[in-house]
mmCIF file of C-alpha atoms in Angstrom:
data_model
loop_
_atom_site.group_PDB
_atom_site.id
_atom_site.type_symbol
_atom_site.label_atom_id
_atom_site.label_comp_id
_atom_site.label_asym_id
_atom_site.label_seq_id
_atom_site.Cartn_x
_atom_site.Cartn_y
_atom_site.Cartn_z
ATOM 1 C CA GLN A 13 249.569 213.916 139.744
ATOM 2 C CA GLY A 14 249.337 211.625 142.645
ATOM 3 C CA GLY A 15 247.602 214.318 144.598
ATOM 4 C CA GLY A 16 245.192 215.048 141.751
ATOM 5 C CA SER A 17 244.260 211.456 141.405
ATOM 6 C CA ALA A 18 243.577 211.246 145.142
ATOM 7 C CA VAL A 19 241.304 214.230 144.966
ATOM 8 C CA ILE A 20 239.454 212.735 142.065
ATOM 9 C CA ASP A 21 239.084 209.439 143.958
ATOM 10 C CA MET A 22 237.656 211.243 146.984
ATOM 11 C CA GLU A 23 235.160 213.064 144.798
ATOM 12 C CA ASN A 24 234.176 209.818 143.193
ATOM 13 C CA MET A 25 233.819 208.238 146.633
ATOM 14 C CA ASP A 26 231.681 211.090 147.813
ATOM 15 C CA ASP A 27 229.483 210.757 144.754
ATOM 16 C CA THR A 28 229.187 207.029 145.252
ATOM 17 C CA SER A 29 228.324 207.384 148.940
ATOM 18 C CA GLY A 30 225.654 210.007 148.148
ATOM 19 C CA SER A 31 224.034 207.841 145.536
ATOM 20 C CA SER A 32 224.076 204.851 147.904
ATOM 21 C CA PHE A 33 222.288 206.859 150.622
ATOM 22 C CA GLU A 34 219.721 207.945 148.126
ATOM 23 C CA ASP A 35 219.243 204.372 147.003
ATOM 24 C CA MET A 36 218.719 203.246 150.597
ATOM 25 C CA GLY A 37 216.086 205.923 151.138
ATOM 26 C CA GLU A 38 214.284 204.910 147.979
ATOM 27 C CA MET A 39 214.394 201.266 149.007
ATOM 28 C CA HIS A 40 213.064 202.133 152.462
ATOM 29 C CA GLN A 41 210.219 204.164 150.904
ATOM 30 C CA ARG A 42 209.435 201.356 148.497
ATOM 31 C CA MET A 43 209.316 198.866 151.355
ATOM 32 C CA LYS A 44 206.881 201.133 153.206
ATOM 33 C CA GLU A 45 204.730 201.434 150.138
ATOM 34 C CA GLU A 46 204.773 197.668 149.678
ATOM 35 C CA GLU A 47 203.792 197.148 153.336
ATOM 36 C CA GLU A 48 200.964 199.637 152.959
ATOM 37 C CA GLU A 49 199.801 197.916 149.780
ATOM 38 C CA GLU A 50 199.957 194.545 151.515
ATOM 39 C CA ALA A 51 197.956 195.938 154.477
ATOM 40 C CA GLU A 52 195.390 197.401 152.118
ATOM 41 C CA GLY A 53 195.209 194.118 150.243
ATOM 42 C CA GLU A 54 194.705 192.175 153.464
ATOM 43 C CA ALA A 55 191.987 194.618 154.579
ATOM 44 C CA GLY A 56 190.277 194.297 151.203
ATOM 45 C CA ALA A 57 190.474 190.501 151.387
ATOM 46 C CA ALA A 58 189.019 190.567 154.903
ATOM 47 C CA GLU A 59 186.180 192.799 153.717
ATOM 48 C CA GLU A 60 185.570 190.498 150.767
ATOM 49 C CA GLU A 61 185.525 187.481 153.096
ATOM 50 C CA ASP A 62 183.089 189.262 155.421
ATOM 51 C CA GLY A 63 180.913 190.177 152.457
ATOM 52 C CA GLU A 64 181.002 186.612 151.192
ATOM 53 C CA PHE A 65 180.122 185.313 154.667
ATOM 54 C CA LEU A 66 177.248 187.746 154.992
ATOM 55 C CA GLY A 67 176.188 186.903 151.461
ATOM 56 C CA MET A 68 176.140 183.182 152.307
ATOM 57 C CA LYS A 69 174.116 183.868 155.436
ATOM 58 C CA GLY A 70 171.682 185.986 153.459
ATOM 59 C CA LEU A 71 171.447 183.326 150.777
ATOM 60 C CA ARG A 72 170.816 180.622 153.364
ATOM 61 C CA GLY A 73 168.155 182.727 155.080
ATOM 62 C CA GLN A 74 166.452 183.460 151.777
ATOM 63 C CA LEU A 75 166.601 179.785 150.805
ATOM 64 C CA GLY A 76 165.097 178.800 154.179
ATOM 65 C CA ARG A 77 162.283 181.294 153.746
ATOM 66 C CA GLN A 78 161.583 179.994 150.265
ATOM 67 C CA VAL A 79 161.466 176.384 151.507
ATOM 68 C CA ALA A 80 159.167 177.363 154.393
ATOM 69 C CA ASP A 81 156.880 179.295 152.041
ATOM 70 C CA GLN A 82 156.787 176.382 149.632
ATOM 71 C CA MET A 83 155.956 173.917 152.417
ATOM 72 C CA TRP A 84 153.232 176.251 153.680
ATOM 73 C CA GLN A 85 151.724 176.562 150.204
ATOM 74 C CA VAL A 86 151.795 172.778 149.702
ATOM 75 C CA GLY A 87 150.141 172.156 153.086
ATOM 76 C CA LYS A 88 147.561 174.845 152.441
ATOM 77 C CA ARG A 89 146.798 173.371 149.023
ATOM 78 C CA GLN A 90 146.383 169.872 150.444
ATOM 79 C CA ALA A 91 144.172 171.118 153.301
ATOM 80 C CA SER A 92 141.961 173.098 150.924
ATOM 81 C CA ARG A 93 141.744 170.104 148.602
ATOM 82 C CA ALA A 94 140.738 167.806 151.470
ATOM 83 C CA PHE A 95 138.192 170.327 152.751
ATOM 84 C CA SER A 96 136.687 170.776 149.298
ATOM 85 C CA LEU A 97 136.618 166.999 148.883
ATOM 86 C CA TYR A 98 134.574 166.455 152.036
ATOM 87 C CA ALA A 99 132.513 169.608 151.649
ATOM 88 C CA ASN A 100 131.549 169.052 148.053
ATOM 89 C CA ILE A 101 127.956 167.881 147.880
ATOM 90 C CA ASP A 102 128.447 166.430 144.418
ATOM 91 C CA ILE A 103 130.340 163.494 145.895
ATOM 92 C CA LEU A 104 127.337 162.384 147.968
ATOM 93 C CA ARG A 105 124.729 163.264 145.377
ATOM 94 C CA PRO A 106 124.822 159.885 143.526
ATOM 95 C CA TYR A 107 124.031 158.049 146.767
ATOM 96 C CA PHE A 108 120.915 160.150 147.405
ATOM 97 C CA ASP A 109 119.728 160.742 143.851
ATOM 98 C CA VAL A 110 116.703 158.470 143.844
ATOM 99 C CA GLU A 111 113.031 158.838 142.983
ATOM 100 C CA PRO A 112 110.275 158.149 145.559
ATOM 101 C CA VAL A 113 108.868 155.469 143.270
ATOM 102 C CA GLN A 114 112.164 153.617 143.357
ATOM 103 C CA VAL A 115 112.314 153.860 147.153
ATOM 104 C CA ARG A 116 108.800 152.435 147.435
ATOM 105 C CA ALA A 117 109.665 149.572 145.092
ATOM 106 C CA ARG A 118 112.810 148.759 147.079
ATOM 107 C CA LEU A 119 110.871 148.812 150.347
ATOM 108 C CA LEU A 120 108.492 146.205 148.943
ATOM 109 C CA GLU A 121 111.380 144.173 147.547
ATOM 110 C CA SER A 122 113.047 144.131 150.973
ATOM 111 C CA MET A 123 110.163 141.933 152.218
ATOM 112 C CA ILE A 124 110.316 139.455 149.318
ATOM 113 C CA PRO A 125 113.160 136.896 149.429
ATOM 114 C CA VAL A 126 114.816 136.210 146.089
ATOM 115 C CA LYS A 127 114.578 132.737 144.613
ATOM 116 C CA MET A 128 117.539 132.740 142.245
ATOM 117 C CA ILE A 129 120.814 132.460 144.147
ATOM 118 C CA ASN A 130 122.922 130.969 141.359
ATOM 119 C CA PHE A 131 124.077 134.398 140.166
ATOM 120 C CA PRO A 132 124.770 137.592 142.166
ATOM 121 C CA GLN A 133 121.648 139.579 142.928
ATOM 122 C CA LYS A 134 121.568 143.311 142.308
ATOM 123 C CA ILE A 135 121.868 145.616 145.344
ATOM 124 C CA ALA A 136 120.874 149.262 145.175
ATOM 125 C CA GLY A 137 123.862 151.489 145.835
ATOM 126 C CA GLU A 138 121.908 154.371 147.390
ATOM 127 C CA LEU A 139 121.592 155.530 150.984
ATOM 128 C CA TYR A 140 118.496 157.726 150.956
ATOM 129 C CA GLY A 141 116.035 154.939 151.715
ATOM 130 C CA PRO A 142 118.162 153.313 154.453
ATOM 131 C CA LEU A 143 118.800 156.680 156.121
ATOM 132 C CA MET A 144 115.093 157.508 156.172
ATOM 133 C CA LEU A 145 114.332 154.067 157.615
ATOM 134 C CA VAL A 146 116.851 154.608 160.407
ATOM 135 C CA PHE A 147 115.241 157.939 161.299
ATOM 136 C CA THR A 148 111.817 156.285 161.156
ATOM 137 C CA LEU A 149 113.006 153.633 163.579
ATOM 138 C CA VAL A 150 114.239 156.397 165.895
ATOM 139 C CA ALA A 151 110.798 158.030 165.827
ATOM 140 C CA ILE A 152 109.103 154.688 166.524
ATOM 141 C CA LEU A 153 111.358 154.078 169.530
ATOM 142 C CA LEU A 154 110.495 157.501 170.936
ATOM 143 C CA HIS A 155 106.820 156.782 170.375
ATOM 144 C CA GLY A 156 107.219 153.470 172.178
ATOM 145 C CA MET A 157 108.856 155.220 175.138
ATOM 146 C CA LYS A 158 105.890 157.562 175.435
ATOM 147 C CA THR A 159 103.219 154.852 175.143
ATOM 148 C CA SER A 160 104.940 152.538 177.638
ATOM 149 C CA ASP A 161 105.246 152.944 181.384
ATOM 150 C CA THR A 162 108.751 154.359 181.122
ATOM 151 C CA ILE A 163 109.143 157.664 182.947
ATOM 152 C CA ILE A 164 110.782 160.212 180.689
ATOM 153 C CA ARG A 165 112.843 162.840 182.464
ATOM 154 C CA GLU A 166 114.992 165.672 181.214
ATOM 155 C CA GLY A 167 113.197 165.948 177.886
ATOM 156 C CA THR A 168 113.012 163.316 175.194
ATOM 157 C CA LEU A 169 115.444 160.457 174.714
ATOM 158 C CA MET A 170 116.260 161.232 171.106
ATOM 159 C CA GLY A 171 119.998 161.017 171.670
ATOM 160 C CA THR A 172 119.780 157.488 173.037
ATOM 161 C CA ALA A 173 117.481 156.353 170.230
ATOM 162 C CA ILE A 174 119.690 157.884 167.537
ATOM 163 C CA GLY A 175 122.788 156.322 169.062
ATOM 164 C CA THR A 176 121.151 152.898 169.220
ATOM 165 C CA CYS A 177 119.768 152.889 165.671
ATOM 166 C CA PHE A 178 122.731 154.436 163.932
ATOM 167 C CA GLY A 179 125.132 152.373 166.015
ATOM 168 C CA TYR A 180 123.434 149.174 164.894
ATOM 169 C CA TRP A 181 123.224 150.250 161.256
ATOM 170 C CA LEU A 182 126.831 151.397 160.941
ATOM 171 C CA GLY A 183 128.386 148.909 163.346
ATOM 172 C CA VAL A 184 126.721 145.770 162.038
ATOM 173 C CA SER A 185 127.228 146.856 158.430
ATOM 174 C CA SER A 186 130.951 147.307 159.071
ATOM 175 C CA PHE A 187 131.199 143.971 160.869
ATOM 176 C CA ILE A 188 129.335 142.054 158.153
ATOM 177 C CA TYR A 189 131.412 143.787 155.486
ATOM 178 C CA PHE A 190 134.548 142.626 157.289
ATOM 179 C CA LEU A 191 133.225 139.068 157.391
ATOM 180 C CA ALA A 192 132.262 139.327 153.734
ATOM 181 C CA TYR A 193 135.808 140.380 152.938
ATOM 182 C CA LEU A 194 137.158 137.358 154.807
ATOM 183 C CA CYS A 195 134.663 135.062 153.083
ATOM 184 C CA ASN A 196 135.361 136.515 149.611
ATOM 185 C CA ALA A 197 131.813 137.820 149.148
ATOM 186 C CA GLN A 198 131.285 140.253 146.297
ATOM 187 C CA ILE A 199 129.816 143.260 148.081
ATOM 188 C CA THR A 200 130.918 146.810 148.805
ATOM 189 C CA MET A 201 130.463 148.884 151.948
ATOM 190 C CA VAL A 202 127.813 151.094 150.342
ATOM 191 C CA GLN A 203 125.883 148.041 149.175
ATOM 192 C CA MET A 204 126.095 146.549 152.663
ATOM 193 C CA LEU A 205 124.750 149.758 154.200
ATOM 194 C CA SER A 206 121.913 149.812 151.686
ATOM 195 C CA LEU A 207 121.066 146.137 152.205
ATOM 196 C CA LEU A 208 120.974 146.331 155.994
ATOM 197 C CA GLY A 209 119.203 149.701 155.924
ATOM 198 C CA TYR A 210 116.346 148.366 153.817
ATOM 199 C CA GLY A 211 116.307 145.312 156.064
ATOM 200 C CA LEU A 212 115.178 147.611 158.919
ATOM 201 C CA PHE A 213 111.824 148.067 157.165
ATOM 202 C CA GLY A 214 110.528 144.889 158.800
ATOM 203 C CA HIS A 215 111.685 146.147 162.209
ATOM 204 C CA CYS A 216 109.796 149.410 161.714
ATOM 205 C CA ILE A 217 106.548 147.616 160.833
ATOM 206 C CA THR A 218 106.827 145.158 163.726
ATOM 207 C CA LEU A 219 107.639 147.745 166.379
ATOM 208 C CA PHE A 220 105.041 150.240 165.173
ATOM 209 C CA VAL A 221 102.259 147.652 165.389
ATOM 210 C CA THR A 222 103.322 146.031 168.656
ATOM 211 C CA TYR A 223 103.939 149.361 170.435
ATOM 212 C CA ASN A 224 100.306 150.299 169.824
ATOM 213 C CA ILE A 225 98.813 146.810 170.353
ATOM 214 C CA HIS A 226 100.361 145.323 173.470
ATOM 215 C CA PHE A 227 100.156 141.574 172.893
ATOM 216 C CA HIS A 228 103.244 139.426 173.159
ATOM 217 C CA SER A 229 101.749 136.752 170.935
ATOM 218 C CA LEU A 230 101.167 139.347 168.218
ATOM 219 C CA PHE A 231 104.748 140.476 168.533
ATOM 220 C CA TYR A 232 106.080 136.954 168.092
ATOM 221 C CA VAL A 233 103.950 136.513 164.987
ATOM 222 C CA PHE A 234 105.255 139.726 163.461
ATOM 223 C CA TRP A 235 108.779 138.887 164.611
ATOM 224 C CA LEU A 236 108.712 135.563 162.776
ATOM 225 C CA VAL A 237 106.807 136.667 159.675
ATOM 226 C CA VAL A 238 107.762 140.285 158.971
ATOM 227 C CA GLY A 239 111.211 140.253 160.580
ATOM 228 C CA GLY A 240 111.903 136.825 159.156
ATOM 229 C CA LEU A 241 111.023 137.889 155.604
ATOM 230 C CA SER A 242 113.328 140.909 155.694
ATOM 231 C CA THR A 243 116.110 138.768 157.151
ATOM 232 C CA LEU A 244 115.630 136.072 154.507
ATOM 233 C CA ARG A 245 115.884 138.735 151.814
ATOM 234 C CA MET A 246 119.283 139.855 153.070
ATOM 235 C CA VAL A 247 120.485 136.291 153.582
ATOM 236 C CA ALA A 248 119.470 135.294 150.048
ATOM 237 C CA VAL A 249 121.315 138.261 148.542
ATOM 238 C CA LEU A 250 124.474 137.448 150.495
ATOM 239 C CA VAL A 251 124.239 133.769 149.548
ATOM 240 C CA SER A 252 124.078 134.741 145.885
ATOM 241 C CA ARG A 253 127.266 136.766 146.280
ATOM 242 C CA THR A 254 129.278 134.254 148.340
ATOM 243 C CA VAL A 255 131.079 131.133 147.122
ATOM 244 C CA GLY A 256 131.493 128.149 149.447
ATOM 245 C CA HIS A 257 129.092 126.493 151.880
ATOM 246 C CA THR A 258 131.159 127.250 154.978
ATOM 247 C CA GLN A 259 131.546 130.915 154.047
ATOM 248 C CA ARG A 260 127.822 131.208 153.365
ATOM 249 C CA LEU A 261 126.953 129.608 156.694
ATOM 250 C CA ILE A 262 129.250 131.877 158.696
ATOM 251 C CA LEU A 263 128.267 135.102 156.947
ATOM 252 C CA CYS A 264 124.517 134.542 156.644
ATOM 253 C CA GLY A 265 124.139 132.939 160.075
ATOM 254 C CA THR A 266 125.858 135.895 161.749
ATOM 255 C CA LEU A 267 123.723 138.435 159.903
ATOM 256 C CA ALA A 268 120.447 136.584 160.614
ATOM 257 C CA ALA A 269 121.244 136.180 164.314
ATOM 258 C CA LEU A 270 122.195 139.832 164.794
ATOM 259 C CA HIS A 271 119.191 141.125 162.868
ATOM 260 C CA MET A 272 116.577 139.015 164.670
ATOM 261 C CA LEU A 273 118.129 139.536 168.119
ATOM 262 C CA PHE A 274 118.195 143.287 167.580
ATOM 263 C CA LEU A 275 114.425 143.265 167.051
ATOM 264 C CA LEU A 276 113.942 141.309 170.285
ATOM 265 C CA TYR A 277 116.170 143.773 172.102
ATOM 266 C CA LEU A 278 114.228 146.777 170.845
ATOM 267 C CA HIS A 279 110.914 145.305 171.944
ATOM 268 C CA PHE A 280 111.760 143.823 175.341
ATOM 269 C CA ALA A 281 114.984 145.254 176.729
ATOM 270 C CA TYR A 282 115.488 148.698 175.174
ATOM 271 C CA HIS A 283 113.143 150.581 177.508
ATOM 272 C CA LYS A 284 114.517 148.888 180.608
ATOM 273 C CA VAL A 285 118.103 149.536 179.588
ATOM 274 C CA VAL A 286 117.368 153.212 178.920
ATOM 275 C CA GLU A 287 115.552 153.556 182.248
ATOM 276 C CA GLY A 288 118.479 151.955 184.033
ATOM 277 C CA ILE A 289 120.878 154.357 182.332
ATOM 278 C CA LEU A 290 118.733 157.295 183.417
ATOM 279 C CA ASP A 291 118.637 156.035 186.987
ATOM 280 C CA THR A 292 122.404 155.690 186.959
ATOM 281 C CA LEU A 293 123.029 159.154 185.545
ATOM 282 C CA GLU A 294 120.269 161.130 187.239
ATOM 283 C CA GLY A 295 119.569 159.116 190.377
ATOM 284 C CA PRO A 296 116.363 157.283 191.373
ATOM 285 C CA ASN A 297 112.931 158.703 190.746
ATOM 286 C CA MET A 298 112.394 161.659 193.044
ATOM 287 C CA PRO A 299 108.883 162.653 194.137
ATOM 288 C CA PRO A 300 107.669 165.979 192.790
ATOM 289 C CA PHE A 301 108.232 169.057 194.901
ATOM 290 C CA GLN A 302 105.287 169.885 197.122
ATOM 291 C CA ARG A 303 104.566 172.870 199.339
ATOM 292 C CA VAL A 304 104.005 171.873 202.967
ATOM 293 C CA ALA A 305 102.744 174.226 205.676
ATOM 294 C CA ARG A 306 105.452 174.779 208.260
ATOM 295 C CA ASP A 307 104.720 174.563 212.025
ATOM 296 C CA ILE A 308 104.912 177.827 213.958
ATOM 297 C CA PRO A 309 107.454 177.588 216.782
ATOM 298 C CA VAL A 310 106.346 177.753 220.462
ATOM 299 C CA VAL A 311 108.145 181.050 221.007
ATOM 300 C CA SER A 312 106.144 182.649 218.263
ATOM 301 C CA ASN A 313 102.892 181.369 219.843
ATOM 302 C CA ALA A 314 103.878 182.854 223.220
ATOM 303 C CA VAL A 315 104.684 186.226 221.620
ATOM 304 C CA LEU A 316 101.327 186.261 219.856
ATOM 305 C CA ASN A 317 99.426 185.381 223.046
ATOM 306 C CA THR A 318 101.198 188.109 225.067
ATOM 307 C CA THR A 319 100.467 190.682 222.392
ATOM 308 C CA ALA A 320 96.798 189.720 222.313
ATOM 309 C CA LYS A 321 96.476 189.959 226.139
ATOM 310 C CA ALA A 322 98.146 193.386 226.179
ATOM 311 C CA ALA A 323 95.779 194.658 223.539
ATOM 312 C CA ALA A 324 92.750 193.351 225.477
ATOM 313 C CA LEU A 325 93.848 195.043 228.713
ATOM 314 C CA THR A 326 94.455 198.299 226.871
ATOM 315 C CA LEU A 327 90.959 198.221 225.392
#
């Protein structure tokens, strides 16, 4: 019995050892499978991370393109709006929509000073009449250059005349408007341009007459009467729109001085200044080109004489 039990124990031991080896193999295979699954999981996670990274980069790039496109559209819209604003003729139409009868009436009114200065006088808010007067003054200056003793070179002096007239009109209007703003005068920039532009009507009359009739005494008469009336008209309008004696004195005195001195400048000093500018830019007056017979050199005379003597001896 003892031997039988030992045999049975050995068989049981062998069975137990076989099952344990099998269990170890299964565990080893399971561990390999788990490692492979973990490796696959890590690879999948890495791919997902790479995809998310690339997706973020793509999203950022798309967002940047959208922002750039939006900024471009906004800038394009603003530029087109600004261009249409300045190119639209309807904006300037109210300032030039005026009848010839109204322009003629305002030209006559520019020479008649107003009497009532207790309430603000009406100023025409149009620029057609003043612009035409500025161009008329340019034409009169060119006519005066031709009728005077000024030598015109390199074509007409239209650029200088346009610069002078438009510079005075725009520059003085801006300066007086600035003073009016400081003095609390009730006037706009368009009204100031219209007032000063119509005030040039007296300058046009005075210069047109005195350029054709060269008498200094006649010029002084027109300067005082015609130029003085147009200046008084502007001064009276500004007085009616300004409160305070000191403000009125500063504003109206400045305008009257500039307006009357500009007429003196155009009559006496404009031609000389332009001639001096031309001399500075182009040099002094050069005499016209003339053809002069050149002297024949002595060698040429000797050759001619020798040739003539040889021909005579041959004959």
